Tab-separated table of C-alpha atoms in Angstrom:
chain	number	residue	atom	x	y	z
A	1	UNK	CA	0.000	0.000	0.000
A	2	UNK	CA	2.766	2.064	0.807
A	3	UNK	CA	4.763	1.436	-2.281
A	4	UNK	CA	1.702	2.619	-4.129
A	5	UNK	CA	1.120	6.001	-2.243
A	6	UNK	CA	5.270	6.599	-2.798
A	7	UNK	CA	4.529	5.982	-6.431
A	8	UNK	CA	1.016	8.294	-7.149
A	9	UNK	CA	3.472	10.842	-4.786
A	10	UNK	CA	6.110	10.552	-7.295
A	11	UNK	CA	3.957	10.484	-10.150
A	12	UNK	CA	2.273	13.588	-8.941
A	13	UNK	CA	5.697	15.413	-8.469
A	14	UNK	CA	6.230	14.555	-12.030
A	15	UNK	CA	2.858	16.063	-12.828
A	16	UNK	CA	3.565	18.878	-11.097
A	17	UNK	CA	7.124	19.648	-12.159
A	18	UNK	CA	5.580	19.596	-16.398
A	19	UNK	CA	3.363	22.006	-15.446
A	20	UNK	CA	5.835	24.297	-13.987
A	21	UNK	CA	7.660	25.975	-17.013
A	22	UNK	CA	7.540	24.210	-20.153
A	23	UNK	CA	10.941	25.438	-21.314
A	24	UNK	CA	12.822	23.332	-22.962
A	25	UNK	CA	15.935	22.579	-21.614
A	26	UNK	CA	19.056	24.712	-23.454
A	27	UNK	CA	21.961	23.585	-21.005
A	28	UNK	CA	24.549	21.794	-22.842
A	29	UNK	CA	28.093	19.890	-21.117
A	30	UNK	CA	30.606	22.132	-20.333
A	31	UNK	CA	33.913	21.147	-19.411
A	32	UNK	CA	35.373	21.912	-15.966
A	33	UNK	CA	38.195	20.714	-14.329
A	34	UNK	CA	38.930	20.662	-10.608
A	35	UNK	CA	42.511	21.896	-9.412
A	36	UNK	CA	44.922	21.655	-6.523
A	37	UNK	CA	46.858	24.678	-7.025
A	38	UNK	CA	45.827	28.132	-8.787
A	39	UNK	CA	47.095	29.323	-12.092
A	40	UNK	CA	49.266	32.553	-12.210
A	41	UNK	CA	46.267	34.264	-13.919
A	42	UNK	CA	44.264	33.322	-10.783
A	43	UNK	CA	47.263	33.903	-8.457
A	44	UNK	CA	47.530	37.668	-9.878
A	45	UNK	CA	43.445	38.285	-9.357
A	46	UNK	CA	44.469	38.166	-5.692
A	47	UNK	CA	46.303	41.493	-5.933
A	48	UNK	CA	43.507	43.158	-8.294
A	49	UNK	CA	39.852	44.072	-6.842
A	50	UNK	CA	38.211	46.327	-4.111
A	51	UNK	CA	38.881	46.013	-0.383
A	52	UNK	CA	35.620	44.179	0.335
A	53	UNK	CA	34.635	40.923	1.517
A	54	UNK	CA	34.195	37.718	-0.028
A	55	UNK	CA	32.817	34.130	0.407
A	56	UNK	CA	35.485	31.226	-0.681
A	57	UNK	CA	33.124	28.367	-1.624
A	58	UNK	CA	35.176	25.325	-2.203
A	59	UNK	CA	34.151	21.925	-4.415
A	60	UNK	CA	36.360	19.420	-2.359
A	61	UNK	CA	37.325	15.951	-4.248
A	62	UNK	CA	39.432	13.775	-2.219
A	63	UNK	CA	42.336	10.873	-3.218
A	64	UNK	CA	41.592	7.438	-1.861
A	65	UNK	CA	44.833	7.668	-0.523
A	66	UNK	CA	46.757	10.232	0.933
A	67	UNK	CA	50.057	10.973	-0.758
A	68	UNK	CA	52.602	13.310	0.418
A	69	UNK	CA	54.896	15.576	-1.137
A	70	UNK	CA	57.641	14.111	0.237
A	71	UNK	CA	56.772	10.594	-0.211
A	72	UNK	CA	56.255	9.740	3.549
A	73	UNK	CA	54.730	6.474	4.646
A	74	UNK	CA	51.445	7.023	4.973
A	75	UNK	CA	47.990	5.046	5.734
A	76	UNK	CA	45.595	7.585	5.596
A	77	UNK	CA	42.958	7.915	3.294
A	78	UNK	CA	42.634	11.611	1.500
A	79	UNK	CA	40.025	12.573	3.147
A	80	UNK	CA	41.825	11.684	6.753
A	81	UNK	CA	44.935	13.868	5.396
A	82	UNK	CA	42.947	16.691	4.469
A	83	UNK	CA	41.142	16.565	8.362
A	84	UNK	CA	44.488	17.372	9.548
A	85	UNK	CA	44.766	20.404	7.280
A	86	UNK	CA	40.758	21.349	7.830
A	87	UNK	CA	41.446	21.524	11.646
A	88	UNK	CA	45.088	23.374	11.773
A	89	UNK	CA	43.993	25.967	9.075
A	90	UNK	CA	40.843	27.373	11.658
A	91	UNK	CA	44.002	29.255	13.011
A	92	UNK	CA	45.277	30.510	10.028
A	93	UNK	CA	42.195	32.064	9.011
A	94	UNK	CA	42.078	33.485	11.709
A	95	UNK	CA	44.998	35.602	11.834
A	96	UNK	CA	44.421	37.261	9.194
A	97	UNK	CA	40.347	38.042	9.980
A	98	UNK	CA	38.831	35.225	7.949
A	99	UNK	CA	36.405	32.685	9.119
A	100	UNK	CA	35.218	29.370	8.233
A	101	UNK	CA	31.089	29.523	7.816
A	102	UNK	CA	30.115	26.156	7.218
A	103	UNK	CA	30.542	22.919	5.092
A	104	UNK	CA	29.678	19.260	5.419
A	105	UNK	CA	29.995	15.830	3.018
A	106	UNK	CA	27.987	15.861	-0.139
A	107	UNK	CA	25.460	13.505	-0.252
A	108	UNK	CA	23.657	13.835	-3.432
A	109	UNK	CA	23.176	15.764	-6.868
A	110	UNK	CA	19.530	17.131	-6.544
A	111	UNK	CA	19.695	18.831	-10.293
A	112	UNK	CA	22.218	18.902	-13.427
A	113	UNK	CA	25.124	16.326	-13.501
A	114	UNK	CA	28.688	16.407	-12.825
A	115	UNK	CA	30.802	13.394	-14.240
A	116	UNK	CA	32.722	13.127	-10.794
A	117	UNK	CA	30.606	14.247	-7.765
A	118	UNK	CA	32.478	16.419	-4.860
A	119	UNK	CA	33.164	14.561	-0.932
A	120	UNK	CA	32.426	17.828	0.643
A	121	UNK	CA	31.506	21.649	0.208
A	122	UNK	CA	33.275	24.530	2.957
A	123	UNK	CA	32.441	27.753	2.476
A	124	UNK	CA	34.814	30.162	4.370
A	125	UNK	CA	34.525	34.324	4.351
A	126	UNK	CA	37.383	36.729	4.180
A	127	UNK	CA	37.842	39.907	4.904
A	128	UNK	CA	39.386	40.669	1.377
A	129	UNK	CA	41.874	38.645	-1.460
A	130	UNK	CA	44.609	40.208	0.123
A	131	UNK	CA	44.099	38.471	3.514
A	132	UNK	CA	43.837	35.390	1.264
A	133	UNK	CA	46.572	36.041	-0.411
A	134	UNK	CA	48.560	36.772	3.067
A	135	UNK	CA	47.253	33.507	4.698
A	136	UNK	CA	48.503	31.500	1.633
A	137	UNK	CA	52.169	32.417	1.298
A	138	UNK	CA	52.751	32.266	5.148
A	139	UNK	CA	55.463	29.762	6.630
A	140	UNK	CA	53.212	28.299	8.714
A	141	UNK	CA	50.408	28.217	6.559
A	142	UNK	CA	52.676	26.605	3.639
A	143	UNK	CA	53.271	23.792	6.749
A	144	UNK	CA	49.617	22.480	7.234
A	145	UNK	CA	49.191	23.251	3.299
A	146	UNK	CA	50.976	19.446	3.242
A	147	UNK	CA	48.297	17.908	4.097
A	148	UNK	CA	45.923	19.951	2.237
A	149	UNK	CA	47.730	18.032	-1.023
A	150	UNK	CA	48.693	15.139	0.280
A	151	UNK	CA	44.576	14.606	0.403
A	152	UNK	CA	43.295	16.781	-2.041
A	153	UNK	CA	42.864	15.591	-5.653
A	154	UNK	CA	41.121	18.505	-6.781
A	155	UNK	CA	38.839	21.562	-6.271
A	156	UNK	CA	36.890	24.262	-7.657
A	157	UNK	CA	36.835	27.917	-5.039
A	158	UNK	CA	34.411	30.024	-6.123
A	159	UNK	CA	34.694	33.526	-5.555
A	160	UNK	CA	31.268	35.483	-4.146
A	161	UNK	CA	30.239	38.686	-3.457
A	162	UNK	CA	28.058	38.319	-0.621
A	163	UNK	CA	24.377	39.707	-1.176
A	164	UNK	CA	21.628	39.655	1.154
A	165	UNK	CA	20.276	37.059	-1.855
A	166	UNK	CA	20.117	40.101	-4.262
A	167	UNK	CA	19.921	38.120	-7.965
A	168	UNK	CA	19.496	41.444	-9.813
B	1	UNK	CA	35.346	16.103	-16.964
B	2	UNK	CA	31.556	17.409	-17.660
B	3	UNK	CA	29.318	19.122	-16.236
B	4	UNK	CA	25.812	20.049	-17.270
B	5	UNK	CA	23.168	22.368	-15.421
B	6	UNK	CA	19.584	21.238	-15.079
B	7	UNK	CA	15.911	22.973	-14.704
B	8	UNK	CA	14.560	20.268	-12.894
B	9	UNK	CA	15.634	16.791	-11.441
B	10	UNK	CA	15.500	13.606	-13.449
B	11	UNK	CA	13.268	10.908	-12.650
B	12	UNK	CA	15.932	9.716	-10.177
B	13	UNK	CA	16.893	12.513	-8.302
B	14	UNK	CA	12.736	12.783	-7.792
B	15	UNK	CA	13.041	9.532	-6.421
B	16	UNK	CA	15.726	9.924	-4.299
B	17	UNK	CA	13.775	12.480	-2.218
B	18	UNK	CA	12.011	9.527	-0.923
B	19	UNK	CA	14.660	7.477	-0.340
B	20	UNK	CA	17.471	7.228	2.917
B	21	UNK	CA	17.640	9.663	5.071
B	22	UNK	CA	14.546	11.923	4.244
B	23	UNK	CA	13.958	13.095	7.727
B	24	UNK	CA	17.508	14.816	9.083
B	25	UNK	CA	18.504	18.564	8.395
B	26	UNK	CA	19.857	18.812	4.903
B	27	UNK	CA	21.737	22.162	2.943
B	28	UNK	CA	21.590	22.774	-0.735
B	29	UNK	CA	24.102	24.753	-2.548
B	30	UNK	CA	22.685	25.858	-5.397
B	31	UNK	CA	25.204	27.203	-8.707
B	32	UNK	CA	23.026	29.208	-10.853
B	33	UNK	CA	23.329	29.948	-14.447
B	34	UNK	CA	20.739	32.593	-15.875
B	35	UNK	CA	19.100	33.500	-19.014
B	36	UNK	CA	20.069	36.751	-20.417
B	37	UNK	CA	16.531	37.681	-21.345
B	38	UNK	CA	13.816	36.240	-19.346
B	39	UNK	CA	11.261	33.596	-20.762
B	40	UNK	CA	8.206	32.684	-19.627
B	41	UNK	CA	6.334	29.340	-19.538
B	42	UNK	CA	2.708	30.622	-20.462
B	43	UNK	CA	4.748	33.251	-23.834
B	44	UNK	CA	3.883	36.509	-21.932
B	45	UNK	CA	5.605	39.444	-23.357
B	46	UNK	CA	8.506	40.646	-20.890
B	47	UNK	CA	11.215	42.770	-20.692
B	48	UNK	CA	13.143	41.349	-17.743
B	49	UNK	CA	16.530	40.040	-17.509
B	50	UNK	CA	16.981	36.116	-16.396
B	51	UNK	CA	18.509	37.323	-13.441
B	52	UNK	CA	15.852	40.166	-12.335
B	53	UNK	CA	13.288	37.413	-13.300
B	54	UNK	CA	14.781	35.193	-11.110
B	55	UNK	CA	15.370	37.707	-8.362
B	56	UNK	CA	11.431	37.887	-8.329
B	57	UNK	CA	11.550	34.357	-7.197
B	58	UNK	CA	13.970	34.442	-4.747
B	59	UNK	CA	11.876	37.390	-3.193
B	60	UNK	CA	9.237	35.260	-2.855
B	61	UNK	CA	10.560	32.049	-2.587
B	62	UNK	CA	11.548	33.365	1.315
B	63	UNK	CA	7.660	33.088	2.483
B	64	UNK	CA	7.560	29.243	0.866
B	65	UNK	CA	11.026	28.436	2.521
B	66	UNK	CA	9.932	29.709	5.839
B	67	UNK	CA	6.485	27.932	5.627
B	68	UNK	CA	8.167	24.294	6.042
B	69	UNK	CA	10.666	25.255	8.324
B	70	UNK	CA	13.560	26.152	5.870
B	71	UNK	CA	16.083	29.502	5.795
B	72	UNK	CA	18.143	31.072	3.384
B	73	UNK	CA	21.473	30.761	4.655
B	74	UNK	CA	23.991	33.032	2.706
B	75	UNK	CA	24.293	34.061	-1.066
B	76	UNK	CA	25.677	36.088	-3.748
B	77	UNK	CA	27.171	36.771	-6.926
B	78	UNK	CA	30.265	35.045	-8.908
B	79	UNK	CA	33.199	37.085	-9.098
B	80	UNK	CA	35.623	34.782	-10.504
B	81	UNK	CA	36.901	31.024	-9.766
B	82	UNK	CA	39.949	31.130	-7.781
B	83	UNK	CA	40.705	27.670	-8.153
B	84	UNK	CA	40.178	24.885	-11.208
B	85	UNK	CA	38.423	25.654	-14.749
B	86	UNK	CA	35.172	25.828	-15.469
B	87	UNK	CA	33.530	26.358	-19.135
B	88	UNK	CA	30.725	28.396	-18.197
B	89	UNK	CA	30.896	30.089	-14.915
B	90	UNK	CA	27.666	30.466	-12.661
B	91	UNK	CA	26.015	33.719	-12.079
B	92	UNK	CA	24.973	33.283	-8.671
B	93	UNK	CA	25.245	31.508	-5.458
B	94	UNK	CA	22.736	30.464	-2.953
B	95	UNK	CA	22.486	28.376	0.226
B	96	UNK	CA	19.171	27.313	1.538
B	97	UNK	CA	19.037	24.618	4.840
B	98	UNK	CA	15.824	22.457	4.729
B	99	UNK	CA	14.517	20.624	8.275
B	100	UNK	CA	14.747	17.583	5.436
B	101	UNK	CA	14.094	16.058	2.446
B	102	UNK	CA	10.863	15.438	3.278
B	103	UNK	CA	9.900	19.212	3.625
B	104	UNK	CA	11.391	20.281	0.652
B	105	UNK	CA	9.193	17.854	-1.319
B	106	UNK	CA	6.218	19.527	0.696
B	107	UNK	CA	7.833	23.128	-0.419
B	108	UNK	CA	7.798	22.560	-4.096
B	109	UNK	CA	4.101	20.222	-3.760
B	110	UNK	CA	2.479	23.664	-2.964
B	111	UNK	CA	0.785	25.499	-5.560
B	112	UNK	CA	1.974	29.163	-4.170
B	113	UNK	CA	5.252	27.666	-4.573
B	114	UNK	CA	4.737	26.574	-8.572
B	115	UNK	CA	3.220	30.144	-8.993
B	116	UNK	CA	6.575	31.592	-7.773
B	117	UNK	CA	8.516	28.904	-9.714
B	118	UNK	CA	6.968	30.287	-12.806
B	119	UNK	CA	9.584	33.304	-12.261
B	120	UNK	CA	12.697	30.731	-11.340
B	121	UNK	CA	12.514	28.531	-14.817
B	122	UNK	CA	11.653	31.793	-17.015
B	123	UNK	CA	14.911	33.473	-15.607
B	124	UNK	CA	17.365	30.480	-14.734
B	125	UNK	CA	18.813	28.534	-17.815
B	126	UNK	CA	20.069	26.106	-15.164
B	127	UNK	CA	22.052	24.991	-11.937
B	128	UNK	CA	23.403	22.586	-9.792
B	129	UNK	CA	21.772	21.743	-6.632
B	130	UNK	CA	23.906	19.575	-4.558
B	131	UNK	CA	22.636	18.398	-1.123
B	132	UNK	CA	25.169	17.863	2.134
B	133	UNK	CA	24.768	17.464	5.611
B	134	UNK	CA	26.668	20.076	7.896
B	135	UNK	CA	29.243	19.227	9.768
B	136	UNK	CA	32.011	20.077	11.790
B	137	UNK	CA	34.732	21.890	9.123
């Protein structure tokens, strides 16, 4: 009986979601590519911009095993390696006035597709890309950064301007 | 590797709503990709933008959120991609956290709701939605 209600509920949904729009769908596959490390055109944008604040929204994609730099022993997976970074960076951010907001494992795709779905999303906010820039090429920032790519196979960080949900 | 941005959810990710964990807190990050020029469903002439079409929607999109126990959470525009390649950047940002999956379903079953969502698919060409569960960073 149940099975039946979950379907006419499903059903319905579909139902519902044909009636919504009726635009066809334009959205073709685009190619992306997830990174460890930025380019130098993306390394430069850090010194170009206004003095404001900004969300950091990272797409995180872990290695089944960690691998360090400097070939270490190791048996932790990538997503135990990048722990280690996740929990010393919270002091690095902030000395220089940024602040992690939240993040959490993916667990599902609700619309579009992506060939290879991200482990986790963290969204962090900075004062400005200097700060960024500042936390990045300190010594002891560099030091934790280890196990940032000893876990990491690759991300996306997307750049916001905060809104108050403004779309215009 | 490819991605592609969606209107609505496949016949699978409908189902999934009803499947696992449907009654724990979830968040949704949602990548959005507008239209230049707004379209409507029912051909009305309009002179909007996708993204002041949209913004329509996420104006009142707030009430329908707040009526099954869900909140906006933080949002904004794209500035630029600080990390990896994409093809086609996203416009926009949200983040929305829903009591469950559950009452999301209930959110977009309600027929205020698919009167606002008239103004979402004339303005968005697509998005990503992906769902996680908050943790500790």
């Amino acid at each position: 009986m149940r099975k039946y209600i979950l379907l006419a509920v499903i059903l319905l949904i579909g139902i519902a979601f044909f009636f919504f729009g009726g635009n066809t769908n334009n959205n073709e596959y685009k190619v992306f590519k997830n990174a460890v490390m930025p380019t130098p055109v993306q390394i430069a944008g850090f010194a170009l911009g206004d003095d404001v604040p900004f969300l950091a929204v990272n797409l995180l994609k872990f290695k089944e095993k960690a691998e360090y730099g400097d070939g270490r022993e190791t048996n932790l997976t990538g997503a135990q390696a990048y722990a280690i970074y996740a929990d010393e960076v919270l002091e690095h951010l902030s000395k220089v006035g940024a602040e992690p907001i939240l993040g959490g494992g993916v667990s599902r795709l609700i619309l579009g597709e992506v060939e290879e779905l991200w482990d986790v999303v963290a969204v962090v906010r900075y004062p400005n890309r200097k700060a960024m820039y500042q936390m990045a090429t300190s010594d002891g920032y560099m030091e934790s950064e280890k196990h940032r790519t000893a876990g990491l196979a690759g991300q996306l960080n997307i750049e916001v301007a905060e809104g108050e949900l403004d779309f215009e | 590797m490819e991605v592609k941005n969606h209107l609505r959810p496949n016949k699978a990710q409908m189902e999934e709503f009803f499947e696992g964990d449907t009654e724990t807190e979830i968040t949704m990050l949602n990548l959005l990709k507008f239209k230049e020029k707004a379209e409507y469903g029912d051909g009305r002439e309009t002179n909007l933008t996708g993204a002041q079409a949209y913004a329509i929607y996420a104006d009142e999109v707030l009430e329908h959120l707040s009526k099954v126990g869900a909140e906006p959470i933080l949002g904004g525009k794209v500035s630029r991609l600080m990390l990896g390649e994409v093809e086609d950047l996203w416009d926009s940002i949200a983040l929305a956290r829903y009591p469950s999956r559950k009452a999301m379903v209930e959110m977009m079953m309600d027929s205020d709701y698919q009167e606002s969502e008239k103004h979402r698919s004339a303005g968005l060409e697509g998005q990503l939605n992906i769902e996680f569960k908050e943790g500790s960073l």
